[in-house]
Short mmCIF file of N, CA and C in Angstrom, two decimals:
data_model
loop_
_atom_site.label_atom_id
_atom_site.label_comp_id
_atom_site.label_asym_id
_atom_site.label_seq_id
_atom_site.Cartn_x
_atom_site.Cartn_y
_atom_site.Cartn_z
N UNK A 1 -8.76 17.61 -25.20
CA UNK A 1 -7.99 16.52 -24.60
C UNK A 1 -8.26 16.52 -23.09
N UNK A 2 -8.59 15.35 -22.53
CA UNK A 2 -8.88 15.29 -21.09
C UNK A 2 -7.63 15.55 -20.26
N UNK A 3 -7.86 16.10 -19.08
CA UNK A 3 -6.74 16.37 -18.18
C UNK A 3 -6.25 15.07 -17.55
N UNK A 4 -5.05 15.12 -17.02
CA UNK A 4 -4.48 13.96 -16.33
C UNK A 4 -5.36 13.56 -15.15
N UNK A 5 -5.86 14.55 -14.42
CA UNK A 5 -6.72 14.24 -13.28
C UNK A 5 -7.99 13.53 -13.74
N UNK A 6 -8.57 13.96 -14.84
CA UNK A 6 -9.77 13.30 -15.36
C UNK A 6 -9.48 11.86 -15.75
N UNK A 7 -8.32 11.63 -16.36
CA UNK A 7 -7.95 10.26 -16.74
C UNK A 7 -7.75 9.38 -15.50
N UNK A 8 -7.08 9.93 -14.49
CA UNK A 8 -6.86 9.17 -13.26
C UNK A 8 -8.18 8.92 -12.53
N UNK A 9 -9.07 9.91 -12.55
CA UNK A 9 -10.40 9.72 -11.95
C UNK A 9 -11.14 8.58 -12.64
N UNK A 10 -11.05 8.51 -13.96
CA UNK A 10 -11.70 7.45 -14.72
C UNK A 10 -11.14 6.09 -14.33
N UNK A 11 -9.82 5.99 -14.24
CA UNK A 11 -9.20 4.72 -13.84
C UNK A 11 -9.58 4.36 -12.41
N UNK A 12 -9.63 5.33 -11.52
CA UNK A 12 -10.01 5.08 -10.13
C UNK A 12 -11.41 4.48 -10.06
N UNK A 13 -12.32 5.00 -10.86
CA UNK A 13 -13.70 4.49 -10.85
C UNK A 13 -13.79 3.06 -11.38
N UNK A 14 -12.80 2.61 -12.13
CA UNK A 14 -12.79 1.24 -12.66
C UNK A 14 -12.33 0.22 -11.61
N UNK A 15 -11.74 0.69 -10.52
CA UNK A 15 -11.20 -0.21 -9.51
C UNK A 15 -12.31 -0.90 -8.72
N UNK A 16 -12.03 -2.14 -8.29
CA UNK A 16 -12.92 -2.83 -7.36
C UNK A 16 -12.88 -2.08 -6.03
N UNK A 17 -13.74 -2.46 -5.12
CA UNK A 17 -13.74 -1.83 -3.79
C UNK A 17 -12.40 -1.96 -3.09
N UNK A 18 -11.82 -3.16 -3.12
CA UNK A 18 -10.51 -3.35 -2.49
C UNK A 18 -9.41 -2.62 -3.27
N UNK A 19 -9.51 -2.60 -4.58
CA UNK A 19 -8.53 -1.88 -5.38
C UNK A 19 -8.54 -0.39 -5.05
N UNK A 20 -9.74 0.18 -4.91
CA UNK A 20 -9.86 1.60 -4.55
C UNK A 20 -9.31 1.85 -3.15
N UNK A 21 -9.54 0.91 -2.25
CA UNK A 21 -9.03 1.04 -0.88
C UNK A 21 -7.50 1.03 -0.88
N UNK A 22 -6.90 0.16 -1.69
CA UNK A 22 -5.44 0.13 -1.81
C UNK A 22 -4.94 1.46 -2.37
N UNK A 23 -5.62 1.93 -3.41
CA UNK A 23 -5.21 3.18 -4.05
C UNK A 23 -5.22 4.33 -3.04
N UNK A 24 -6.31 4.44 -2.27
CA UNK A 24 -6.39 5.49 -1.25
C UNK A 24 -5.32 5.28 -0.17
N UNK A 25 -5.12 4.02 0.22
CA UNK A 25 -4.09 3.73 1.22
C UNK A 25 -2.71 4.10 0.72
N UNK A 26 -2.44 3.83 -0.54
CA UNK A 26 -1.15 4.19 -1.13
C UNK A 26 -0.96 5.70 -1.11
N UNK A 27 -2.06 6.43 -1.16
CA UNK A 27 -1.99 7.89 -1.12
C UNK A 27 -1.56 8.43 0.23
N UNK A 28 -1.78 7.68 1.31
CA UNK A 28 -1.33 8.13 2.63
C UNK A 28 -0.02 7.47 3.03
N UNK A 29 0.43 6.48 2.24
CA UNK A 29 1.71 5.84 2.50
C UNK A 29 2.80 6.89 2.36
N UNK A 30 3.81 6.87 3.25
CA UNK A 30 4.81 7.94 3.23
C UNK A 30 5.69 8.00 1.99
N UNK A 31 5.72 6.96 1.20
CA UNK A 31 6.54 6.97 -0.01
C UNK A 31 5.78 6.40 -1.18
N UNK A 32 6.33 6.53 -2.38
CA UNK A 32 5.62 6.07 -3.57
C UNK A 32 5.76 4.57 -3.86
N UNK A 33 6.58 3.84 -3.08
CA UNK A 33 6.75 2.41 -3.33
C UNK A 33 6.12 1.58 -2.22
N UNK A 34 5.50 0.48 -2.63
CA UNK A 34 4.87 -0.47 -1.70
C UNK A 34 5.21 -1.88 -2.14
N UNK A 35 5.35 -2.77 -1.19
CA UNK A 35 5.46 -4.18 -1.56
C UNK A 35 4.14 -4.87 -1.20
N UNK A 36 3.97 -6.08 -1.67
CA UNK A 36 2.69 -6.76 -1.45
C UNK A 36 2.43 -7.04 0.02
N UNK A 37 3.49 -7.15 0.83
CA UNK A 37 3.27 -7.38 2.26
C UNK A 37 2.73 -6.14 2.95
N UNK A 38 3.16 -4.95 2.52
CA UNK A 38 2.59 -3.71 3.06
C UNK A 38 1.12 -3.62 2.66
N UNK A 39 0.81 -4.00 1.43
CA UNK A 39 -0.58 -3.98 0.97
C UNK A 39 -1.40 -5.02 1.73
N UNK A 40 -0.80 -6.18 2.00
CA UNK A 40 -1.49 -7.20 2.80
C UNK A 40 -1.80 -6.66 4.19
N UNK A 41 -0.86 -5.92 4.78
CA UNK A 41 -1.11 -5.31 6.09
C UNK A 41 -2.25 -4.30 5.99
N UNK A 42 -2.26 -3.51 4.93
CA UNK A 42 -3.33 -2.53 4.73
C UNK A 42 -4.68 -3.22 4.65
N UNK A 43 -4.76 -4.30 3.88
CA UNK A 43 -6.02 -5.02 3.68
C UNK A 43 -6.33 -5.99 4.81
N UNK A 44 -5.35 -6.22 5.68
CA UNK A 44 -5.46 -7.25 6.72
C UNK A 44 -5.77 -8.60 6.06
N UNK A 45 -4.96 -8.92 5.04
CA UNK A 45 -5.14 -10.15 4.28
C UNK A 45 -3.78 -10.81 4.09
N UNK A 46 -3.68 -11.68 3.12
CA UNK A 46 -2.41 -12.36 2.85
C UNK A 46 -1.74 -11.75 1.62
N UNK A 47 -0.47 -12.11 1.44
CA UNK A 47 0.32 -11.54 0.34
C UNK A 47 -0.23 -11.95 -1.03
N UNK A 48 -0.79 -13.15 -1.14
CA UNK A 48 -1.33 -13.60 -2.43
C UNK A 48 -2.51 -12.71 -2.85
N UNK A 49 -3.40 -12.43 -1.92
CA UNK A 49 -4.54 -11.55 -2.21
C UNK A 49 -4.05 -10.15 -2.56
N UNK A 50 -3.08 -9.67 -1.81
CA UNK A 50 -2.53 -8.33 -2.07
C UNK A 50 -1.90 -8.26 -3.46
N UNK A 51 -1.16 -9.31 -3.84
CA UNK A 51 -0.53 -9.33 -5.17
C UNK A 51 -1.59 -9.29 -6.27
N UNK A 52 -2.66 -10.02 -6.07
CA UNK A 52 -3.74 -10.02 -7.06
C UNK A 52 -4.34 -8.62 -7.20
N UNK A 53 -4.56 -7.96 -6.10
CA UNK A 53 -5.13 -6.60 -6.14
C UNK A 53 -4.14 -5.60 -6.74
N UNK A 54 -2.85 -5.79 -6.49
CA UNK A 54 -1.87 -4.88 -7.08
C UNK A 54 -1.81 -5.05 -8.59
N UNK A 55 -2.04 -6.27 -9.06
CA UNK A 55 -2.09 -6.48 -10.52
C UNK A 55 -3.27 -5.71 -11.11
N UNK A 56 -4.36 -5.62 -10.38
CA UNK A 56 -5.50 -4.83 -10.85
C UNK A 56 -5.08 -3.38 -11.07
N UNK A 57 -4.34 -2.81 -10.11
CA UNK A 57 -3.87 -1.44 -10.26
C UNK A 57 -2.84 -1.33 -11.38
N UNK A 58 -1.98 -2.34 -11.51
CA UNK A 58 -0.97 -2.32 -12.57
C UNK A 58 -1.61 -2.40 -13.95
N UNK A 59 -2.66 -3.20 -14.07
CA UNK A 59 -3.34 -3.34 -15.36
C UNK A 59 -3.92 -2.01 -15.83
N UNK A 60 -4.27 -1.14 -14.89
CA UNK A 60 -4.79 0.19 -15.24
C UNK A 60 -3.68 1.23 -15.37
N UNK A 61 -2.44 0.83 -15.11
CA UNK A 61 -1.31 1.75 -15.20
C UNK A 61 -1.17 2.66 -14.00
N UNK A 62 -1.84 2.33 -12.89
CA UNK A 62 -1.77 3.17 -11.69
C UNK A 62 -0.53 2.89 -10.86
N UNK A 63 0.02 1.69 -10.98
CA UNK A 63 1.28 1.34 -10.34
C UNK A 63 2.16 0.66 -11.38
N UNK A 64 3.46 0.71 -11.14
CA UNK A 64 4.41 0.04 -12.02
C UNK A 64 5.24 -0.93 -11.21
N UNK A 65 5.40 -2.16 -11.69
CA UNK A 65 6.28 -3.10 -10.98
C UNK A 65 7.70 -2.54 -10.95
N UNK A 66 8.33 -2.63 -9.79
CA UNK A 66 9.71 -2.17 -9.65
C UNK A 66 10.63 -3.37 -9.68
N UNK A 67 10.38 -4.31 -8.79
CA UNK A 67 11.15 -5.55 -8.76
C UNK A 67 10.38 -6.56 -7.93
N UNK A 68 10.31 -7.76 -8.42
CA UNK A 68 9.62 -8.80 -7.68
C UNK A 68 8.20 -8.41 -7.34
N UNK A 69 7.93 -8.30 -6.07
CA UNK A 69 6.58 -7.99 -5.60
C UNK A 69 6.51 -6.57 -5.03
N UNK A 70 7.28 -5.68 -5.63
CA UNK A 70 7.33 -4.28 -5.20
C UNK A 70 6.81 -3.40 -6.34
N UNK A 71 6.02 -2.39 -5.97
CA UNK A 71 5.39 -1.52 -6.96
C UNK A 71 5.64 -0.05 -6.62
N UNK A 72 5.59 0.78 -7.66
CA UNK A 72 5.77 2.23 -7.50
C UNK A 72 4.59 2.95 -8.11
N UNK A 73 4.12 3.96 -7.39
CA UNK A 73 3.14 4.89 -7.94
C UNK A 73 3.92 6.08 -8.46
N UNK A 74 3.87 6.38 -9.76
CA UNK A 74 4.54 7.58 -10.26
C UNK A 74 4.07 8.81 -9.47
N UNK A 75 4.90 9.83 -9.40
CA UNK A 75 4.61 11.01 -8.58
C UNK A 75 3.22 11.57 -8.75
N UNK A 76 2.78 11.78 -9.99
CA UNK A 76 1.46 12.37 -10.21
C UNK A 76 0.34 11.42 -9.76
N UNK A 77 0.59 10.11 -9.87
CA UNK A 77 -0.41 9.13 -9.44
C UNK A 77 -0.45 9.09 -7.91
N UNK A 78 0.71 9.14 -7.27
CA UNK A 78 0.76 9.16 -5.80
C UNK A 78 0.02 10.38 -5.26
N UNK A 79 0.21 11.52 -5.89
CA UNK A 79 -0.49 12.74 -5.48
C UNK A 79 -2.00 12.57 -5.65
N UNK A 80 -2.43 12.00 -6.76
CA UNK A 80 -3.86 11.78 -7.02
C UNK A 80 -4.43 10.81 -5.99
N UNK A 81 -3.67 9.76 -5.66
CA UNK A 81 -4.13 8.79 -4.65
C UNK A 81 -4.31 9.48 -3.30
N UNK A 82 -3.41 10.38 -2.96
CA UNK A 82 -3.55 11.15 -1.72
C UNK A 82 -4.78 12.03 -1.75
N UNK A 83 -5.06 12.63 -2.89
CA UNK A 83 -6.26 13.45 -3.04
C UNK A 83 -7.51 12.58 -2.86
N UNK A 84 -7.51 11.39 -3.46
CA UNK A 84 -8.66 10.48 -3.33
C UNK A 84 -8.81 10.02 -1.88
N UNK A 85 -7.71 9.82 -1.19
CA UNK A 85 -7.78 9.44 0.22
C UNK A 85 -8.46 10.52 1.04
N UNK A 86 -8.18 11.77 0.72
CA UNK A 86 -8.81 12.88 1.45
C UNK A 86 -10.27 13.09 1.04
N UNK A 87 -10.56 12.91 -0.26
CA UNK A 87 -11.92 13.14 -0.77
C UNK A 87 -12.87 11.98 -0.49
N UNK A 88 -12.43 10.77 -0.79
CA UNK A 88 -13.32 9.61 -0.76
C UNK A 88 -13.15 8.76 0.50
N UNK A 89 -12.04 8.89 1.16
CA UNK A 89 -11.79 8.10 2.37
C UNK A 89 -12.07 8.93 3.60
N UNK A 90 -12.46 8.27 4.66
CA UNK A 90 -12.72 8.96 5.92
C UNK A 90 -11.42 9.18 6.68
N UNK A 91 -11.47 10.04 7.68
CA UNK A 91 -10.31 10.25 8.54
C UNK A 91 -9.93 8.94 9.23
N UNK A 92 -10.94 8.16 9.60
CA UNK A 92 -10.68 6.87 10.25
C UNK A 92 -9.97 5.91 9.30
N UNK A 93 -10.37 5.91 8.03
CA UNK A 93 -9.71 5.04 7.05
C UNK A 93 -8.26 5.44 6.88
N UNK A 94 -7.98 6.75 6.78
CA UNK A 94 -6.61 7.22 6.61
C UNK A 94 -5.76 6.87 7.83
N UNK A 95 -6.30 7.11 9.03
CA UNK A 95 -5.57 6.80 10.26
C UNK A 95 -5.33 5.29 10.38
N UNK A 96 -6.33 4.50 10.03
CA UNK A 96 -6.18 3.05 10.07
C UNK A 96 -5.12 2.56 9.11
N UNK A 97 -5.09 3.13 7.92
CA UNK A 97 -4.07 2.75 6.93
C UNK A 97 -2.68 3.07 7.45
N UNK A 98 -2.49 4.26 7.99
CA UNK A 98 -1.19 4.63 8.53
C UNK A 98 -0.80 3.71 9.68
N UNK A 99 -1.74 3.37 10.53
CA UNK A 99 -1.47 2.47 11.65
C UNK A 99 -1.04 1.08 11.15
N UNK A 100 -1.75 0.55 10.16
CA UNK A 100 -1.40 -0.77 9.64
C UNK A 100 -0.05 -0.75 8.93
N UNK A 101 0.25 0.32 8.19
CA UNK A 101 1.58 0.43 7.57
C UNK A 101 2.66 0.49 8.65
N UNK A 102 2.44 1.29 9.69
CA UNK A 102 3.43 1.43 10.76
C UNK A 102 3.66 0.09 11.46
N UNK A 103 2.60 -0.65 11.74
CA UNK A 103 2.74 -1.97 12.37
C UNK A 103 3.54 -2.91 11.47
N UNK A 104 3.27 -2.86 10.18
CA UNK A 104 4.00 -3.72 9.23
C UNK A 104 5.49 -3.39 9.27
N UNK A 105 5.84 -2.12 9.15
CA UNK A 105 7.25 -1.75 9.12
C UNK A 105 7.93 -2.00 10.46
N UNK A 106 7.23 -1.79 11.56
CA UNK A 106 7.80 -2.10 12.87
C UNK A 106 8.01 -3.61 13.02
N UNK A 107 7.02 -4.41 12.61
CA UNK A 107 7.17 -5.86 12.68
C UNK A 107 8.35 -6.32 11.83
N UNK A 108 8.51 -5.70 10.67
CA UNK A 108 9.65 -6.05 9.81
C UNK A 108 10.97 -5.71 10.47
N UNK A 109 11.07 -4.55 11.11
CA UNK A 109 12.33 -4.18 11.75
C UNK A 109 12.62 -5.09 12.94
N UNK A 110 11.59 -5.49 13.67
CA UNK A 110 11.77 -6.41 14.79
C UNK A 110 12.25 -7.77 14.27
N UNK A 111 11.61 -8.27 13.19
CA UNK A 111 11.99 -9.57 12.64
C UNK A 111 13.42 -9.56 12.12
N UNK A 112 13.81 -8.51 11.42
CA UNK A 112 15.18 -8.43 10.89
C UNK A 112 16.17 -8.32 12.04
N UNK A 113 15.86 -7.51 13.03
CA UNK A 113 16.76 -7.36 14.17
C UNK A 113 16.93 -8.69 14.91
N UNK A 114 15.83 -9.42 15.10
CA UNK A 114 15.90 -10.73 15.75
C UNK A 114 16.71 -11.70 14.89
N UNK A 115 16.51 -11.65 13.59
CA UNK A 115 17.24 -12.53 12.67
C UNK A 115 18.74 -12.27 12.75
N UNK A 116 19.10 -11.01 12.86
CA UNK A 116 20.51 -10.64 12.93
C UNK A 116 21.08 -10.78 14.33
N UNK A 117 20.24 -11.17 15.28
CA UNK A 117 20.71 -11.42 16.64
C UNK A 117 20.77 -10.21 17.52
N UNK A 118 20.13 -9.13 17.09
CA UNK A 118 20.20 -7.91 17.87
C UNK A 118 19.05 -7.70 18.83
N UNK A 119 18.09 -8.61 18.86
CA UNK A 119 16.93 -8.41 19.73
C UNK A 119 15.99 -7.40 19.14
N UNK A 120 15.01 -7.01 19.88
CA UNK A 120 13.99 -6.06 19.41
C UNK A 120 14.56 -4.65 19.39
N UNK A 121 14.38 -3.91 18.29
CA UNK A 121 14.88 -2.53 18.24
C UNK A 121 14.07 -1.63 19.16
N UNK A 122 14.73 -0.65 19.73
CA UNK A 122 14.07 0.36 20.57
C UNK A 122 13.36 -0.27 21.77
N UNK A 123 13.75 -1.48 22.13
CA UNK A 123 13.14 -2.14 23.27
C UNK A 123 11.72 -2.62 23.03
N UNK A 124 11.27 -2.66 21.76
CA UNK A 124 9.89 -3.08 21.46
C UNK A 124 9.74 -4.57 21.72
N UNK A 125 8.76 -4.94 22.51
CA UNK A 125 8.53 -6.37 22.72
C UNK A 125 7.98 -7.01 21.45
N UNK A 126 8.44 -8.22 21.15
CA UNK A 126 7.99 -8.90 19.94
C UNK A 126 6.49 -9.07 19.90
N UNK A 127 5.86 -9.36 21.02
CA UNK A 127 4.42 -9.59 21.04
C UNK A 127 3.63 -8.34 20.66
N UNK A 128 4.23 -7.18 20.82
CA UNK A 128 3.52 -5.93 20.54
C UNK A 128 3.37 -5.67 19.05
N UNK A 129 4.12 -6.37 18.23
CA UNK A 129 4.08 -6.08 16.80
C UNK A 129 3.76 -7.31 15.96
N UNK A 130 3.20 -8.34 16.57
CA UNK A 130 2.86 -9.52 15.78
C UNK A 130 1.64 -9.23 14.92
N UNK A 131 1.43 -10.05 13.95
CA UNK A 131 0.22 -9.89 13.15
C UNK A 131 0.45 -9.77 11.66
N UNK A 132 1.11 -8.70 11.19
CA UNK A 132 1.23 -8.54 9.74
C UNK A 132 2.09 -9.64 9.12
N UNK A 133 1.70 -10.05 7.93
CA UNK A 133 2.52 -11.01 7.18
C UNK A 133 3.81 -10.33 6.74
N UNK A 134 4.89 -11.06 6.82
CA UNK A 134 6.18 -10.52 6.44
C UNK A 134 6.83 -11.40 5.40
N UNK A 135 7.71 -10.83 4.56
CA UNK A 135 8.46 -11.67 3.62
C UNK A 135 9.45 -12.53 4.39
N UNK A 136 9.93 -13.59 3.77
CA UNK A 136 10.98 -14.40 4.37
C UNK A 136 12.30 -13.66 4.26
N UNK A 137 13.00 -13.54 5.37
CA UNK A 137 14.29 -12.85 5.36
C UNK A 137 15.41 -13.84 5.25
#
């Protein structure tokens, strides 16, 4: 019987280039859940493209829909994705993924704070965090 790692390796090899990039990016993401807007920030694309790529991962069982446009990598899959990020991805790719995720979450916190009338959190200027696509709040 093949090991879990061998099965995950087989599924990883079935991914498109962008699908594999998302998988590796999810491995450096600080938590096991991602929404399509975080994936769009990772890919520097739009939410529609990100959703299509997440369906590719879901079809292979690498992610599970949680609610709406949010997905979860089960613990063992998240660990495998992190391993693939270290093995197949460069240090620059990992650092870039973390940077794009951080910009996305910072832009989201700025947008929510502005929506609630609190201004930019931590004194962050709005122009410093523009760029990533965000959901409608």
